[in-house]
XYZ file of C-alpha atoms in Angstrom:
305
model
C -7.804 14.017 -17.981
C -4.259 13.224 -16.662
C -1.953 16.124 -15.778
C 0.885 16.656 -18.141
C 4.456 17.807 -17.324
C 4.777 20.052 -14.248
C 4.200 23.178 -16.090
C 0.626 22.233 -16.713
C -0.212 20.959 -13.257
C -3.356 22.279 -11.760
C -3.204 25.219 -9.496
C -3.668 24.092 -5.731
C -4.086 25.952 -2.517
C -0.574 25.719 -0.894
C -0.573 24.064 2.441
C 1.140 26.045 5.268
C 3.476 23.054 6.365
C 6.317 23.812 8.859
C 9.475 21.935 8.880
C 9.314 21.360 12.566
C 6.262 19.207 11.904
C 8.563 16.728 9.930
C 10.855 16.636 13.034
C 7.789 16.206 15.514
C 6.457 13.413 13.333
C 9.760 11.420 13.311
C 10.664 12.289 16.920
C 7.644 10.204 18.172
C 8.461 7.119 16.317
C 10.045 4.216 18.353
C 12.989 4.108 15.930
C 14.989 6.628 13.939
C 14.157 7.239 10.216
C 16.741 6.655 7.573
C 18.257 9.676 5.619
C 16.435 8.475 2.643
C 13.099 8.621 4.477
C 14.017 12.087 5.904
C 14.942 13.266 2.327
C 11.881 11.980 0.738
C 9.441 13.310 3.401
C 11.191 16.794 2.863
C 10.460 16.505 -0.900
C 6.863 15.834 -0.314
C 6.551 18.686 2.161
C 8.352 21.068 -0.335
C 5.816 20.021 -3.109
C 2.665 20.382 -0.724
C 3.760 24.025 0.161
C 3.679 24.829 -3.520
C 0.830 26.270 -5.488
C 0.887 23.526 -8.264
C -0.655 20.151 -7.324
C 2.038 17.647 -6.151
C 2.545 14.579 -8.656
C 5.168 12.477 -7.145
C 6.020 8.759 -7.138
C 7.797 7.394 -4.107
C 9.564 4.238 -5.252
C 11.714 1.698 -3.310
C 11.835 -2.091 -2.410
C 9.671 -3.656 -0.086
C 10.821 -2.898 3.553
C 12.424 0.454 2.737
C 9.596 2.241 4.621
C 7.652 3.828 1.866
C 4.288 3.529 4.102
C 6.064 5.789 6.821
C 6.613 8.400 4.374
C 2.865 8.172 3.299
C 1.783 8.672 6.939
C 4.173 11.563 7.242
C 2.659 13.085 4.302
C -0.809 12.553 5.759
C 0.081 13.917 9.122
C 1.507 17.084 7.391
C -1.679 17.692 5.297
C -3.883 17.091 8.371
C -1.812 19.645 10.375
C -2.216 22.137 7.688
C -5.999 21.681 7.945
C -6.559 19.267 5.034
C -8.032 15.743 4.701
C -5.873 12.930 3.276
C -6.903 9.863 1.525
C -4.850 6.516 1.134
C -6.195 3.948 -1.358
C -4.712 0.479 -1.292
C -5.122 -2.371 -3.893
C -6.660 -4.892 -1.404
C -8.736 -5.075 1.678
C -5.909 -6.830 3.498
C -3.425 -4.231 2.740
C -6.069 -1.339 3.444
C -6.607 -2.917 7.015
C -2.748 -3.251 7.578
C -2.448 0.531 6.605
C -5.190 1.286 9.023
C -3.535 -0.424 11.828
C -0.302 1.451 10.934
C -2.184 4.899 10.887
C -3.787 4.171 14.116
C -0.580 3.366 15.828
C 1.480 6.394 14.219
C -1.144 9.166 13.536
C -3.694 8.661 16.445
C -1.116 9.608 19.156
C -0.483 12.900 17.180
C -4.141 13.746 17.278
C -5.173 12.605 13.802
C -8.516 10.674 13.612
C -8.441 7.752 11.172
C -11.035 5.673 9.566
C -11.626 2.673 6.992
C -13.765 2.210 4.050
C -13.715 -1.089 2.091
C -16.437 -2.597 -0.230
C -16.942 -5.609 2.073
C -18.383 -3.683 4.965
C -21.828 -3.728 5.914
C -24.340 -1.279 4.578
C -24.606 0.390 8.143
C -20.711 0.574 8.463
C -20.387 2.001 4.885
C -22.941 4.624 5.833
C -21.294 5.623 9.069
C -17.866 5.749 7.179
C -19.140 8.006 4.389
C -20.878 10.332 6.960
C -17.415 10.631 8.845
C -15.659 11.340 5.597
C -18.156 13.955 4.346
C -18.273 15.612 7.688
C -14.375 15.697 7.913
C -14.558 13.703 11.217
C -12.075 11.513 9.656
C -8.968 13.429 8.685
C -6.980 10.408 7.485
C -9.154 8.166 5.202
C -7.911 4.633 4.283
C -9.496 2.325 1.883
C -9.767 0.226 -1.180
C -11.228 1.504 -4.571
C -14.424 1.797 -2.500
C -13.043 5.344 -1.930
C -13.659 6.156 -5.637
C -17.200 4.883 -5.650
C -20.197 7.080 -6.110
C -21.560 8.697 -2.956
C -18.098 9.020 -1.216
C -17.578 12.748 -0.545
C -14.691 14.337 1.161
C -14.860 17.446 3.471
C -11.703 19.027 2.129
C -9.442 16.347 0.242
C -5.999 17.805 -0.097
C -3.691 14.850 -0.437
C -4.456 11.427 -2.152
C -1.926 8.573 -1.991
C -2.335 5.386 -4.016
C -0.437 2.466 -3.114
C 1.193 -0.084 -5.705
C 0.466 1.858 -8.922
C 0.483 -0.944 -11.139
C -2.652 -2.322 -9.504
C -4.655 0.956 -10.200
C -5.144 2.407 -13.587
C -4.290 6.092 -14.030
C -8.168 6.493 -14.311
C -8.755 5.401 -10.883
C -6.068 7.629 -9.617
C -7.568 10.509 -11.282
C -11.140 9.738 -10.072
C -9.832 9.727 -6.557
C -8.216 13.160 -7.277
C -11.615 14.371 -8.586
C -13.034 13.962 -5.141
C -11.058 16.958 -4.057
C -10.132 20.392 -5.718
C -6.841 19.625 -7.353
C -5.363 17.655 -4.394
C -1.742 16.859 -3.975
C -1.048 13.462 -5.341
C 1.572 10.774 -4.246
C 1.888 7.184 -5.655
C 3.814 4.479 -4.034
C 5.392 1.744 -5.813
C 7.684 -1.102 -5.070
C 8.297 -2.388 -8.677
C 11.672 -1.157 -9.885
C 10.689 0.165 -13.241
C 13.534 1.344 -15.678
C 13.711 5.182 -15.951
C 12.820 5.153 -19.561
C 9.567 2.947 -19.116
C 8.693 4.920 -16.124
C 8.576 8.090 -18.262
C 6.129 6.483 -20.461
C 3.810 5.103 -17.939
C 4.166 7.869 -15.331
C 5.451 10.866 -17.295
C 3.229 12.911 -15.201
C 4.943 12.128 -11.978
C 8.210 13.344 -10.275
C 10.333 10.498 -8.859
C 11.556 10.127 -5.386
C 13.679 7.069 -4.761
C 13.765 5.591 -1.150
C 17.099 3.953 -1.742
C 18.366 3.168 1.712
C 17.137 0.122 3.860
C 16.444 0.652 7.658
C 19.282 -0.978 9.657
C 19.123 -4.748 10.006
C 16.988 -5.164 6.701
C 18.515 -7.635 4.162
C 18.757 -6.430 0.686
C 15.750 -7.509 -1.646
C 16.751 -9.799 -4.484
C 14.180 -10.264 -7.447
C 14.322 -13.364 -9.527
C 12.406 -14.274 -12.518
C 11.614 -18.035 -12.640
C 10.610 -19.428 -16.021
C 7.394 -21.797 -16.151
C 9.596 -24.863 -16.605
C 11.458 -24.191 -13.384
C 8.362 -23.349 -11.347
C 8.427 -26.872 -9.655
C 11.968 -26.134 -8.450
C 10.806 -22.889 -7.066
C 8.054 -24.587 -4.832
C 10.476 -27.150 -3.729
C 12.881 -24.347 -2.790
C 10.053 -22.593 -0.776
C 9.254 -25.884 1.138
C 12.866 -26.284 1.874
C 13.141 -22.782 3.319
C 9.910 -23.495 5.351
C 11.415 -26.701 6.799
C 14.491 -24.506 8.041
C 11.948 -22.139 9.732
C 11.462 -19.450 6.907
C 8.153 -18.166 5.776
C 6.889 -17.199 2.172
C 4.086 -15.647 0.382
C 2.684 -16.997 -2.987
C 0.666 -14.393 -4.525
C -1.831 -15.367 -7.509
C -3.558 -13.470 -9.820
C -6.921 -15.438 -9.392
C -8.599 -17.493 -6.522
C -9.806 -20.263 -8.593
C -9.495 -21.459 -12.234
C -9.674 -24.767 -14.281
C -8.491 -28.140 -13.060
C -4.756 -27.673 -13.740
C -4.728 -23.907 -13.359
C -0.994 -23.149 -12.247
C -1.876 -19.530 -11.554
C -4.950 -19.876 -9.334
C -4.520 -19.835 -5.545
C -6.795 -22.562 -4.753
C -5.124 -25.093 -7.186
C -1.551 -24.041 -6.121
C -2.719 -24.498 -2.471
C -3.941 -27.950 -3.189
C -0.930 -29.005 -5.111
C 1.378 -27.728 -2.313
C -0.429 -29.294 0.435
C -0.265 -32.840 -1.549
C 3.349 -32.393 -2.356
C 4.828 -30.950 0.791
C 2.544 -32.503 3.620
C 5.246 -31.872 6.281
C 4.859 -27.972 5.731
C 2.162 -25.923 7.143
C 0.529 -24.049 4.229
C -2.407 -21.731 4.618
C -4.811 -20.079 1.896
C -6.006 -16.469 2.125
C -8.429 -14.681 -0.336
C -10.977 -11.860 -0.563
C -13.801 -14.055 -0.621
C -13.262 -15.536 2.776
C -15.235 -14.289 5.901
C -13.509 -11.391 7.721
C -13.016 -13.577 10.870
C -11.260 -16.357 8.928
C -8.971 -13.918 7.261
C -8.000 -12.370 10.524
C -7.460 -15.824 11.969
C -5.268 -16.893 9.005
C -3.111 -13.680 9.089
C -2.507 -14.066 12.945
C -1.393 -17.548 12.345
C 0.980 -16.455 9.711
C 2.183 -13.605 11.744
C 3.047 -16.115 14.605
C 4.836 -18.486 12.018
C 2.222 -21.323 12.587
C 1.608 -20.971 8.882
C 4.854 -20.857 7.030
C 3.608 -20.673 3.404
C 0.744 -18.396 2.710
């Protein structure tokens, strides 16, 4: 079942979090956090100290630093003796989160580990043992985290990334792996307040409404189907000027002329824009191949992915 309004939230064991720990977390970073990041980290800490399970959505544009707030929450939970889990919608996002966690949390003494569906049977077994024994304090993974046979030693905080990719059912399945754990949801989708109440009425809202210095504001545009060709030409033009772009598709392959399938769009763009370097990346590829393509994109050898 889904928790109702704050009054009906499940009783939780309060985590004895100290304000000084938030400062310690931010002090160790190579850059200063924004005021919005500090404020939201404080809201999350206050929730986790309470005797009702936190249920908070942290919302803000891509680039505003939500991941850092998630890592801070995981750190506070672990410092207070709990185990924390972060569930991401794709393998690629999960492995990026693991990298961030290792960079940020490992120096603070937190052990981090990854569980995804594409691991070998032996890797999965080792991961499950580390999670059940509490050897991994910060656990990151895809929805493999909610599969049968995954047991946590002391799950006190669950974080799901990109709420619209997970149903409430998956979120609550992850919560069920712990005893009324605190819950945080991260979303980049700007949802109107009224709609957000319908979809996520059980969540308090924190807005990360300030960009780190030097980040350009995010513009969101909706392009109608009949203008799609112009949009691809615009991307190619940007690439020729040295820019980069992602094209994210809802499926890997489809019918002949499927204008929503990654393989078809990739083939079409390679034909149309032979002078631009275009790459293809999806979950069915071998891990080594994915790694190679991500590195090429990171180094700007691939401009449109």
